[in-house]
PDB file of N, CA and C in Angstrom:
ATOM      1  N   UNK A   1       0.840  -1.180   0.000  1.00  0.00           N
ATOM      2  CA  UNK A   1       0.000   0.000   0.000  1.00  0.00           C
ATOM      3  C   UNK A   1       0.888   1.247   0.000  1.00  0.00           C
ATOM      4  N   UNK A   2       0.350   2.256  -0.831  1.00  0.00           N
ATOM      5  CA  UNK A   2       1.071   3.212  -0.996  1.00  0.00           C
ATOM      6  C   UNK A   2       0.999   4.363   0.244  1.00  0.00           C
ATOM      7  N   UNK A   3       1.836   4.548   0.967  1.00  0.00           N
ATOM      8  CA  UNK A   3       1.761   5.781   2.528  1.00  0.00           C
ATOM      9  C   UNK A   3       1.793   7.213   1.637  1.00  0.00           C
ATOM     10  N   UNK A   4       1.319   8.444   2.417  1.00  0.00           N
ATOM     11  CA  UNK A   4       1.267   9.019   2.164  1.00  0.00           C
ATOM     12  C   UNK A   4       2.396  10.052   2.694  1.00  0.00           C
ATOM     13  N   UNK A   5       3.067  11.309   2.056  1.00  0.00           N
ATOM     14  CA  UNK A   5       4.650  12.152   2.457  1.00  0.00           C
ATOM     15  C   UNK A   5       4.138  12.267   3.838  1.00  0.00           C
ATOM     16  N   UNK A   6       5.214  12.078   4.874  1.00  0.00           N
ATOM     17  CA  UNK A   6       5.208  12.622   5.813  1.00  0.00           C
ATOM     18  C   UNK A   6       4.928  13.907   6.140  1.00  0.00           C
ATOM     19  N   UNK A   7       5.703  14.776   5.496  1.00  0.00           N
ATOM     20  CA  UNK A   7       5.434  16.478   5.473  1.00  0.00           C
ATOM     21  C   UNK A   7       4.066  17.106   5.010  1.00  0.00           C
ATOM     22  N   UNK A   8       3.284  15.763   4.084  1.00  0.00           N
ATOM     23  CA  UNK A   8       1.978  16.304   3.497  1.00  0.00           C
ATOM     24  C   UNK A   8       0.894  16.185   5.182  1.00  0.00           C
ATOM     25  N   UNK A   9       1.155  14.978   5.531  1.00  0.00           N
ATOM     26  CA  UNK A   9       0.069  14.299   6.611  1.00  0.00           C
ATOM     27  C   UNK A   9       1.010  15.488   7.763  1.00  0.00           C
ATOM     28  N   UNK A  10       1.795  15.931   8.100  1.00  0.00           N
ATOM     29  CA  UNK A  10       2.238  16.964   9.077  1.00  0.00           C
ATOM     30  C   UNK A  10       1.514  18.132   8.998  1.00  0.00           C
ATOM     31  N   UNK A  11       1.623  18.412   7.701  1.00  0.00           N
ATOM     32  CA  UNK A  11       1.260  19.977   7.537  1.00  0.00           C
ATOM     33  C   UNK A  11      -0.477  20.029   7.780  1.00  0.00           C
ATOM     34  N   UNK A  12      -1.274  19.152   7.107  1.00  0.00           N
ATOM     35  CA  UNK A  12      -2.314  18.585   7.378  1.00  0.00           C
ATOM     36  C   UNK A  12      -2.570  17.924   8.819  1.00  0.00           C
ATOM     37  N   UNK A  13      -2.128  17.562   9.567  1.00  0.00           N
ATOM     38  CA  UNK A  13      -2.771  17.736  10.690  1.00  0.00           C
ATOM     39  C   UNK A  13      -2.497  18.860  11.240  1.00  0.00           C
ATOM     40  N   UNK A  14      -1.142  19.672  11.280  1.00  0.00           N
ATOM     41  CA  UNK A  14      -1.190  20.782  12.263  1.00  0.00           C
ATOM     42  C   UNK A  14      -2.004  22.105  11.513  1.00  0.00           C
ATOM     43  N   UNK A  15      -2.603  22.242  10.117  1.00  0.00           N
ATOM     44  CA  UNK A  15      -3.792  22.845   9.940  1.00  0.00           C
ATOM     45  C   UNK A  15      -4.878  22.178  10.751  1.00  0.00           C
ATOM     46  N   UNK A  16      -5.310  20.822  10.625  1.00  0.00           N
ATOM     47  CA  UNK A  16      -6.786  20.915  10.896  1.00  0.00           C
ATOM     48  C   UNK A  16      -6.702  21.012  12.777  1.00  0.00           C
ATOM     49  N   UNK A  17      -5.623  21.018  13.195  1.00  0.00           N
ATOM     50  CA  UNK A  17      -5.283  21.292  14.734  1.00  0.00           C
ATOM     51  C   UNK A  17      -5.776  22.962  15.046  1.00  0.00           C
ATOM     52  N   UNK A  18      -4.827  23.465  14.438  1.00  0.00           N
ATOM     53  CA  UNK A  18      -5.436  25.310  14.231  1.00  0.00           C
ATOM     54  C   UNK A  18      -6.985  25.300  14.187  1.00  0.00           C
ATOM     55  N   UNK A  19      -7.493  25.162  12.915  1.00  0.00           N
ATOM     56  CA  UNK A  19      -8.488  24.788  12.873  1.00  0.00           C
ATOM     57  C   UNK A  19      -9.457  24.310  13.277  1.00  0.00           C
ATOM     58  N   UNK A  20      -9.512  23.298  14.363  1.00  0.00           N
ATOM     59  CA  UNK A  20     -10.205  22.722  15.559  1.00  0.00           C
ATOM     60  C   UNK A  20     -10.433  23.676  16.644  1.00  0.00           C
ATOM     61  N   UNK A  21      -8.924  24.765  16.897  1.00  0.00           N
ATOM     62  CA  UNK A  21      -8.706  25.142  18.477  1.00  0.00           C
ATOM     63  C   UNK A  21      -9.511  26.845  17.544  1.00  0.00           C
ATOM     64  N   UNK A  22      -9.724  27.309  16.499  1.00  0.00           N
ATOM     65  CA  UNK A  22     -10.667  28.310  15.967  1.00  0.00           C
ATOM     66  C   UNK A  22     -12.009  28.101  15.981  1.00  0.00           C
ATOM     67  N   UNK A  23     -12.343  26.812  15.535  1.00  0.00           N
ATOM     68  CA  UNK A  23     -13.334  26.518  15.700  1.00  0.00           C
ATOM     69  C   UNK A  23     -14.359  26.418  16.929  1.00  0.00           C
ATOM     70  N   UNK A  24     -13.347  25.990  17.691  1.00  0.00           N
ATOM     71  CA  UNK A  24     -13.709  25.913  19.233  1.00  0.00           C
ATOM     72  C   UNK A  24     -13.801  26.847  20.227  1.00  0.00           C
ATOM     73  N   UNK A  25     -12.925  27.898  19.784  1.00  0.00           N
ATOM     74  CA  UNK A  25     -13.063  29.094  20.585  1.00  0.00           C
ATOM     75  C   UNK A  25     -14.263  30.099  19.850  1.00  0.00           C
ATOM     76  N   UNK A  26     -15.049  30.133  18.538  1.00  0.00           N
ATOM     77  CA  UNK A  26     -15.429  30.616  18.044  1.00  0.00           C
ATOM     78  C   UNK A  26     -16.464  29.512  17.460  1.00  0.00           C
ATOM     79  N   UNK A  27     -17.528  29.214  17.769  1.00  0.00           N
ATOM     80  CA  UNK A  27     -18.590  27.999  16.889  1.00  0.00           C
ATOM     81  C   UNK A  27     -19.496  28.555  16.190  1.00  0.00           C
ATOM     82  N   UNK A  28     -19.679  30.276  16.103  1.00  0.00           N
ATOM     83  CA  UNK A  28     -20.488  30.358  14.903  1.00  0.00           C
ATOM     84  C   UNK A  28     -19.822  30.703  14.124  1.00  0.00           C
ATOM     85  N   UNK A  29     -18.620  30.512  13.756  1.00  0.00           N
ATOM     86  CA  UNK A  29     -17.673  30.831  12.529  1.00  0.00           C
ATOM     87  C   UNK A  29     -17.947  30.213  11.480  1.00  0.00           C
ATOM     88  N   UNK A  30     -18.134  30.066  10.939  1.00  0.00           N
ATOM     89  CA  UNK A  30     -19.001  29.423   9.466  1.00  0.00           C
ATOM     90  C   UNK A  30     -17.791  29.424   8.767  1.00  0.00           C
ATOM     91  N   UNK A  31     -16.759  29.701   8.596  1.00  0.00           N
ATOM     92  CA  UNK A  31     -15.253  29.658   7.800  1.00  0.00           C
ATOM     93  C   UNK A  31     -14.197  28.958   8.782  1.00  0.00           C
ATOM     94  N   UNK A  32     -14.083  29.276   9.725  1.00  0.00           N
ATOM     95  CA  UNK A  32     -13.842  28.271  10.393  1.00  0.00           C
ATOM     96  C   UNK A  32     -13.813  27.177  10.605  1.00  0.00           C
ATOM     97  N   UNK A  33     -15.536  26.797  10.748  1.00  0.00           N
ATOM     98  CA  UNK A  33     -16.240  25.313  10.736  1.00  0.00           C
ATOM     99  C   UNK A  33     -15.782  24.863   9.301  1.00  0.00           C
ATOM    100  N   UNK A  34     -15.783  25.374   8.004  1.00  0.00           N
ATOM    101  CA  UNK A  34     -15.315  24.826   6.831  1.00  0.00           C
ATOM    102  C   UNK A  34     -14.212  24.220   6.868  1.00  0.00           C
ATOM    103  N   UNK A  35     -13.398  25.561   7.129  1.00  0.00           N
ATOM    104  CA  UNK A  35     -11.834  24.703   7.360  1.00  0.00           C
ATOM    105  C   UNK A  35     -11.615  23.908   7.990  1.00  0.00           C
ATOM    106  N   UNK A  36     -11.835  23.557   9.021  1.00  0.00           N
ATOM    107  CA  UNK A  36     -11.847  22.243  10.035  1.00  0.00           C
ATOM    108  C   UNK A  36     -12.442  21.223   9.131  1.00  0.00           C
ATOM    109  N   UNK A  37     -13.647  21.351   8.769  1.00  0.00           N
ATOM    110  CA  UNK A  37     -14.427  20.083   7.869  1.00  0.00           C
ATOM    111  C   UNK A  37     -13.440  19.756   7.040  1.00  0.00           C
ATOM    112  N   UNK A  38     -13.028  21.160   6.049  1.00  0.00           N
ATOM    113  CA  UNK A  38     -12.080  20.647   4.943  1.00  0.00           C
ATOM    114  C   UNK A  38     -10.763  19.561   5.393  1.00  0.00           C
ATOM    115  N   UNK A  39      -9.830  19.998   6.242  1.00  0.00           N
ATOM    116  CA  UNK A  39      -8.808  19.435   6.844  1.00  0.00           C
ATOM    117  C   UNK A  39      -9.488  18.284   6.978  1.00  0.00           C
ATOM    118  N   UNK A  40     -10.203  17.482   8.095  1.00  0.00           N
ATOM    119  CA  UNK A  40     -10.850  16.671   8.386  1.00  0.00           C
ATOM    120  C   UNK A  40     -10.871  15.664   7.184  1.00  0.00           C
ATOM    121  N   UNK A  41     -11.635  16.330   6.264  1.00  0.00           N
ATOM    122  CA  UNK A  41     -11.837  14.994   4.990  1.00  0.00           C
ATOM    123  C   UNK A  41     -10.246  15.295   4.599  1.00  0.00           C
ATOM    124  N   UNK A  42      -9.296  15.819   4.095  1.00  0.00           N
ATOM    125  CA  UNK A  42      -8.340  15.748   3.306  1.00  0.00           C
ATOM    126  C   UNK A  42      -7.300  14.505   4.135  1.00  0.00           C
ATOM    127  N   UNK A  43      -7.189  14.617   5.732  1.00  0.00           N
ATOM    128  CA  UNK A  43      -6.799  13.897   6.930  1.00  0.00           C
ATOM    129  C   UNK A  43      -7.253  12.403   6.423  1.00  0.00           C
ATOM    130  N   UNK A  44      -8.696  12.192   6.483  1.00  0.00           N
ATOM    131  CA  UNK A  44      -9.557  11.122   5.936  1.00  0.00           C
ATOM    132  C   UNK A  44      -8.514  10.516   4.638  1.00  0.00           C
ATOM    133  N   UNK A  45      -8.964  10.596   3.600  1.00  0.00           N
ATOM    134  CA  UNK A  45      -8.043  10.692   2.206  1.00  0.00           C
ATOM    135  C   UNK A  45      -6.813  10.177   2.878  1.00  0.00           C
ATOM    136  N   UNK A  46      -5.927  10.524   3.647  1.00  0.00           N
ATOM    137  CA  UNK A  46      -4.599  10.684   3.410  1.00  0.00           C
ATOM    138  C   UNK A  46      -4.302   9.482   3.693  1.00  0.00           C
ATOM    139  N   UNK A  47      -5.165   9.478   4.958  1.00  0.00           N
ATOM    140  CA  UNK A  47      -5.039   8.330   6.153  1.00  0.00           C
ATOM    141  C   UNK A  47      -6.281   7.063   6.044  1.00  0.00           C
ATOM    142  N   UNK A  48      -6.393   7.322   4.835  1.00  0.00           N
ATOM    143  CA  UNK A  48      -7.860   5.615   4.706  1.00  0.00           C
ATOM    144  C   UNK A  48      -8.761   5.840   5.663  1.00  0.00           C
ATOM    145  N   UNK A  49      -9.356   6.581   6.287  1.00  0.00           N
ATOM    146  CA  UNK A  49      -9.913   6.642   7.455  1.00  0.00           C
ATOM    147  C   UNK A  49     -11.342   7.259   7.072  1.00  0.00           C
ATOM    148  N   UNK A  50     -12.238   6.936   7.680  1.00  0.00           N
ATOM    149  CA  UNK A  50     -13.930   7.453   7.315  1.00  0.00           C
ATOM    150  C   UNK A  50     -14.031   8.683   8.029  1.00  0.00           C
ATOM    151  N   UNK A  51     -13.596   8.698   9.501  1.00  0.00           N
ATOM    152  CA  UNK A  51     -14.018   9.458  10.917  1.00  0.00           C
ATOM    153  C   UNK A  51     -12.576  10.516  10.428  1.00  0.00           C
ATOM    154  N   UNK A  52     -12.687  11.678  11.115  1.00  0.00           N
ATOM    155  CA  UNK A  52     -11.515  12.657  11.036  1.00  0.00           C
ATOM    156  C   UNK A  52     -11.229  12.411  12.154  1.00  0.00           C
ATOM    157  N   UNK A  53     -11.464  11.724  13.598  1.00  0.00           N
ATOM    158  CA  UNK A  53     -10.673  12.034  14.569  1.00  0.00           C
ATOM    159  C   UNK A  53      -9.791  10.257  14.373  1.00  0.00           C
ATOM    160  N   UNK A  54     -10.734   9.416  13.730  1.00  0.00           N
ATOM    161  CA  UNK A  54      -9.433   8.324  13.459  1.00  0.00           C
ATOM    162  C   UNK A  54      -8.465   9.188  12.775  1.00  0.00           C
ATOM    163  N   UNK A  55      -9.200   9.590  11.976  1.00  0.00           N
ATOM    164  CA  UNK A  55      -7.604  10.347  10.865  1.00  0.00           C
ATOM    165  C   UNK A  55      -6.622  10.740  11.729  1.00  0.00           C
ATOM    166  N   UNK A  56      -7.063  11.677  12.626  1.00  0.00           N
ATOM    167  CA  UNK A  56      -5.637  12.702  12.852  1.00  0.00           C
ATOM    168  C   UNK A  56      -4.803  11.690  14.174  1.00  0.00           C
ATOM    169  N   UNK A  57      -5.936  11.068  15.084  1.00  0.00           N
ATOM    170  CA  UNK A  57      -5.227   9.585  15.755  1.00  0.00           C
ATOM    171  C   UNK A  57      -4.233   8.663  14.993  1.00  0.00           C
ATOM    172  N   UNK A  58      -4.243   8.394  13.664  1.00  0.00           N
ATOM    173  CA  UNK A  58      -3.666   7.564  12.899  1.00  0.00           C
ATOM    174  C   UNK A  58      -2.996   8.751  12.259  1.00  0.00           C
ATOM    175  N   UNK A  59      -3.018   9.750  11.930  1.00  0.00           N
ATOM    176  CA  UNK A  59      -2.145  10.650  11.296  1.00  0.00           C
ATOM    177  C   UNK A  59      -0.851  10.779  12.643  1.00  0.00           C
ATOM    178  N   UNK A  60      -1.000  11.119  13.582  1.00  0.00           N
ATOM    179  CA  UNK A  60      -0.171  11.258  14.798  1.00  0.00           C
ATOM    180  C   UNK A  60       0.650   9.965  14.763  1.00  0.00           C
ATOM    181  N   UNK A  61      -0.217   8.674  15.069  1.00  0.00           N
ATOM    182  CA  UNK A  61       0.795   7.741  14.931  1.00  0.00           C
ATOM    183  C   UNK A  61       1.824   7.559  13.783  1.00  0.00           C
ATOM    184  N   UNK A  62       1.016   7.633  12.707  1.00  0.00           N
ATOM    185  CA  UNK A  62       2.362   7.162  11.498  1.00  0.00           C
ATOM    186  C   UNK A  62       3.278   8.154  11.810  1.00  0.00           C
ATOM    187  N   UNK A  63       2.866   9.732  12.344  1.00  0.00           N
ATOM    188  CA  UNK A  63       4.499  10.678  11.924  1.00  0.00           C
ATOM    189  C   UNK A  63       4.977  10.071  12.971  1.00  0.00           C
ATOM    190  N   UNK A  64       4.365   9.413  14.518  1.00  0.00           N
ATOM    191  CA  UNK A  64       5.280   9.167  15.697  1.00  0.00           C
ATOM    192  C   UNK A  64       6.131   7.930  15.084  1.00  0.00           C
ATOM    193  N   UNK A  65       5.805   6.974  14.104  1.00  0.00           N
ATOM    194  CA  UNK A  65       6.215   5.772  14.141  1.00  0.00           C
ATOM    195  C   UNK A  65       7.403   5.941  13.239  1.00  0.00           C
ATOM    196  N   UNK A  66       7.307   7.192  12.001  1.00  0.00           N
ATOM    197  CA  UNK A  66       8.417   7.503  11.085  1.00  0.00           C
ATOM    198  C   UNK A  66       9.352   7.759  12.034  1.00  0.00           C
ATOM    199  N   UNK A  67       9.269   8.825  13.145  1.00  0.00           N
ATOM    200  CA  UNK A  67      10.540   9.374  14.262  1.00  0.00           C
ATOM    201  C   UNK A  67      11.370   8.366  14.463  1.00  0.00           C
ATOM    202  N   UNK A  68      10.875   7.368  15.172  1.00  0.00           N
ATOM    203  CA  UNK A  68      11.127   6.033  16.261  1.00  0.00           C
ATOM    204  C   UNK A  68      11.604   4.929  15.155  1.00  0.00           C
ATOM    205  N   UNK A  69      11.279   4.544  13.997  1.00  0.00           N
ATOM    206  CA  UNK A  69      12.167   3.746  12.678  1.00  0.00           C
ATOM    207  C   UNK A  69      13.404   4.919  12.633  1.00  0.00           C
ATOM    208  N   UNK A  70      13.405   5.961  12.400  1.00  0.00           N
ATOM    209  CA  UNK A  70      14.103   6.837  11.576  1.00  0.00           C
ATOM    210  C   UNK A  70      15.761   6.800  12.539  1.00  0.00           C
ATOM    211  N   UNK A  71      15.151   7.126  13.942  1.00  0.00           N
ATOM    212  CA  UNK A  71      16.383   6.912  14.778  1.00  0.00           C
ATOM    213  C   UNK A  71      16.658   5.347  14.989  1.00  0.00           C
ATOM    214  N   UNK A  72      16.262   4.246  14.870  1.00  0.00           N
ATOM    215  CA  UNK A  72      16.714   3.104  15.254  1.00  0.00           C
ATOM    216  C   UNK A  72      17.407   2.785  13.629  1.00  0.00           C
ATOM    217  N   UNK A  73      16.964   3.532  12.397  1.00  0.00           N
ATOM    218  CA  UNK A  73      17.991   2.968  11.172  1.00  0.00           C
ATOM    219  C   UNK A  73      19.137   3.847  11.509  1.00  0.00           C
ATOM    220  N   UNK A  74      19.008   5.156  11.776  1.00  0.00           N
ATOM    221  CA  UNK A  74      20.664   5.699  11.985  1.00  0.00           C
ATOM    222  C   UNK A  74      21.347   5.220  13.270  1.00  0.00           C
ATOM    223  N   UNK A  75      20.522   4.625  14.240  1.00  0.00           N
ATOM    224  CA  UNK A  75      21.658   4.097  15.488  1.00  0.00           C
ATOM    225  C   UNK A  75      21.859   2.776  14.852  1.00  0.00           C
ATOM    226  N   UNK A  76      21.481   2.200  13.941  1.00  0.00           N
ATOM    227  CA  UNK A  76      21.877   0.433  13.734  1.00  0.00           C
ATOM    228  C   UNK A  76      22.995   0.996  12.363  1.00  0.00           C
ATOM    229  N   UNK A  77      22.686   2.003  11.573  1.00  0.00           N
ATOM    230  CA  UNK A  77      24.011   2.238  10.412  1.00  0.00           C
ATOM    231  C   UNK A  77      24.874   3.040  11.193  1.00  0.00           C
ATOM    232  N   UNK A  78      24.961   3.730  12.478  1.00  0.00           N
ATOM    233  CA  UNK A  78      26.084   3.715  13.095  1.00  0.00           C
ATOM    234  C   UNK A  78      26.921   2.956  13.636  1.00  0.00           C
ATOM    235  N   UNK A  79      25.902   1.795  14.134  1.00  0.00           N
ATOM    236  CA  UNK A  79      26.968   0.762  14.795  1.00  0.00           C
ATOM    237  C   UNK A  79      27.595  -0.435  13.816  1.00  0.00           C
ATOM    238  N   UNK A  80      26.796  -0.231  12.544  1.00  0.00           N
ATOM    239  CA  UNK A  80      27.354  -1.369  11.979  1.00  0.00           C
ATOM    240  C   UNK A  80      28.657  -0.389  11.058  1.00  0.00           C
ATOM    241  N   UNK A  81      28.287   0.794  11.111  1.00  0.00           N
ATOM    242  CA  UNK A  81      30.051   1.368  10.302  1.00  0.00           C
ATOM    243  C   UNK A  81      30.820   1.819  11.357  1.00  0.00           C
ATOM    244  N   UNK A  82      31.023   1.636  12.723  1.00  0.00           N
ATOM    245  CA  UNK A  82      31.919   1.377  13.858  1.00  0.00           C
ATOM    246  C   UNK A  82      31.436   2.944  14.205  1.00  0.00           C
ATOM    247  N   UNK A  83      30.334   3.635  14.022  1.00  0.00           N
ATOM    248  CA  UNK A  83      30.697   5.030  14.727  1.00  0.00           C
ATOM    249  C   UNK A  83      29.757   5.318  16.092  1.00  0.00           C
ATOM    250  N   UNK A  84      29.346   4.086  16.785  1.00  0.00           N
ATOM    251  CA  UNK A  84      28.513   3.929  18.023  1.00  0.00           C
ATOM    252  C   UNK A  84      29.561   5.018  18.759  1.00  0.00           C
ATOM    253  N   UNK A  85      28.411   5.549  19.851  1.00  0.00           N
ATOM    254  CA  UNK A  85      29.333   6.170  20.864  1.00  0.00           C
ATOM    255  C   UNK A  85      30.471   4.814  21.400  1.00  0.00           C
ATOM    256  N   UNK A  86      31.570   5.623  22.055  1.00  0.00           N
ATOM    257  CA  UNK A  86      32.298   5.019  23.490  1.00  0.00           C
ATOM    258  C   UNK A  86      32.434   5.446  24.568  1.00  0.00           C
ATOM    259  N   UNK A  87      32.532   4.780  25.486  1.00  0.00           N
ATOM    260  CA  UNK A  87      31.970   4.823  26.980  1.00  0.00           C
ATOM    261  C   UNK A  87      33.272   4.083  27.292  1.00  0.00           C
ATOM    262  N   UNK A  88      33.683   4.837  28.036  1.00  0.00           N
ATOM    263  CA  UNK A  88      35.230   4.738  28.669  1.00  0.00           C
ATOM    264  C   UNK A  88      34.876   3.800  30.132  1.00  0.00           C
ATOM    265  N   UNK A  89      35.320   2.543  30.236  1.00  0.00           N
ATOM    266  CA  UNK A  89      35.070   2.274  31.455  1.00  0.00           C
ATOM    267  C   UNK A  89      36.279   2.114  32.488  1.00  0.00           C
ATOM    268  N   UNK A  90      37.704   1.887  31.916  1.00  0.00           N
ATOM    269  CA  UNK A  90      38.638   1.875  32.300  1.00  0.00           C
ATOM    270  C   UNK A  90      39.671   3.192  31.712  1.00  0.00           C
ATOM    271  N   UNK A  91      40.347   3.578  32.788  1.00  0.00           N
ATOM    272  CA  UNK A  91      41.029   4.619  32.273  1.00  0.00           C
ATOM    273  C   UNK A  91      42.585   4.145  31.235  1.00  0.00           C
ATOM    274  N   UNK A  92      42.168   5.191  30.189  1.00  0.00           N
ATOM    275  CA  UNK A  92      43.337   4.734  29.284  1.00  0.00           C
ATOM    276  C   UNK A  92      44.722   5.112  29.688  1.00  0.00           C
ATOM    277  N   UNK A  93      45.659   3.892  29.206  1.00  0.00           N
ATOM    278  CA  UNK A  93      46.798   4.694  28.788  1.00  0.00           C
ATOM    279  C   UNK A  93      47.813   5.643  28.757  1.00  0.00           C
ATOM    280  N   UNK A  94      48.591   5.586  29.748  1.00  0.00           N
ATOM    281  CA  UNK A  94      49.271   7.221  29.112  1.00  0.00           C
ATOM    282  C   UNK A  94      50.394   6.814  27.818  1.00  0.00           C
ATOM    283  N   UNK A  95      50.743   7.637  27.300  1.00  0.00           N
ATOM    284  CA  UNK A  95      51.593   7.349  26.161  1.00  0.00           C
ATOM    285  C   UNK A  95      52.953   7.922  26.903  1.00  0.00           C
ATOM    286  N   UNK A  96      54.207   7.445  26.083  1.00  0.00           N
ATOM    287  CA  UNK A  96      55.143   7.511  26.881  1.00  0.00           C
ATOM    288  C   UNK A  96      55.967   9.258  27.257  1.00  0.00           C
ATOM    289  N   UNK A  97      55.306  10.013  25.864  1.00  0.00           N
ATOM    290  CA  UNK A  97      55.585  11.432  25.725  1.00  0.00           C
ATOM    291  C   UNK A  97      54.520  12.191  26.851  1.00  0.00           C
ATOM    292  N   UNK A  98      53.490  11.427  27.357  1.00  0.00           N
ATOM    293  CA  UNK A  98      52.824  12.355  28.314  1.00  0.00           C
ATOM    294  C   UNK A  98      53.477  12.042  29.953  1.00  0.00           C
ATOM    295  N   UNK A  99      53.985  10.824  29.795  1.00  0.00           N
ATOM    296  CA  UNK A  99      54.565  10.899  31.391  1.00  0.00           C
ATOM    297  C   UNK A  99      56.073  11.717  32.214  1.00  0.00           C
TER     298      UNK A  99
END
């Protein structure tokens, strides 16, 4: 199945977020209420979803789930090209020019 850009489903929820908290402070806004609706179905669309509050629930998860893959592929291609942190547990060495 084809996912939809991360940055598209971002930008799209944090409109229909605006949008919700306008709506809410203001309920006879009739442009308001649109925009929220609009966001809502486009959320829907993005995210296979019928309901807009599954949407933006399932919109939240996929960007949380891109974060959480995204850092476990760069900590596993760090450690497999040797550039993991090190953690000194024994003290090193002096070399013979420092003593």
């Amino acid at each position: 199945m084809l996912q939809p850009a991360k940055t598209e489903v971002a930008r799209t929820l944090r409109s229909f977020r605006s949008w919700e908290r306008a709506m809410l402070a203001h309920p006879e806004d009739r442009t308001a209420r649109a925009a929220f609706e609009d966001c809502g179905y486009t959320l829907c669309v993005l995210m296979g979803k019928r309901c807009a509050r599954e949407a933006a629930d399932a919109a939240e998860q996929y960007l949380r789930a891109g974060t959480t893959a995204r850092h476990r592929e760069r900590r596993g291609a760090n450690l497999r090209n040797g550039a993991a942190r090190l953690t000194v547990t024994r003290p090193l060495p002096c070399l013979p020019a420092e003593t």
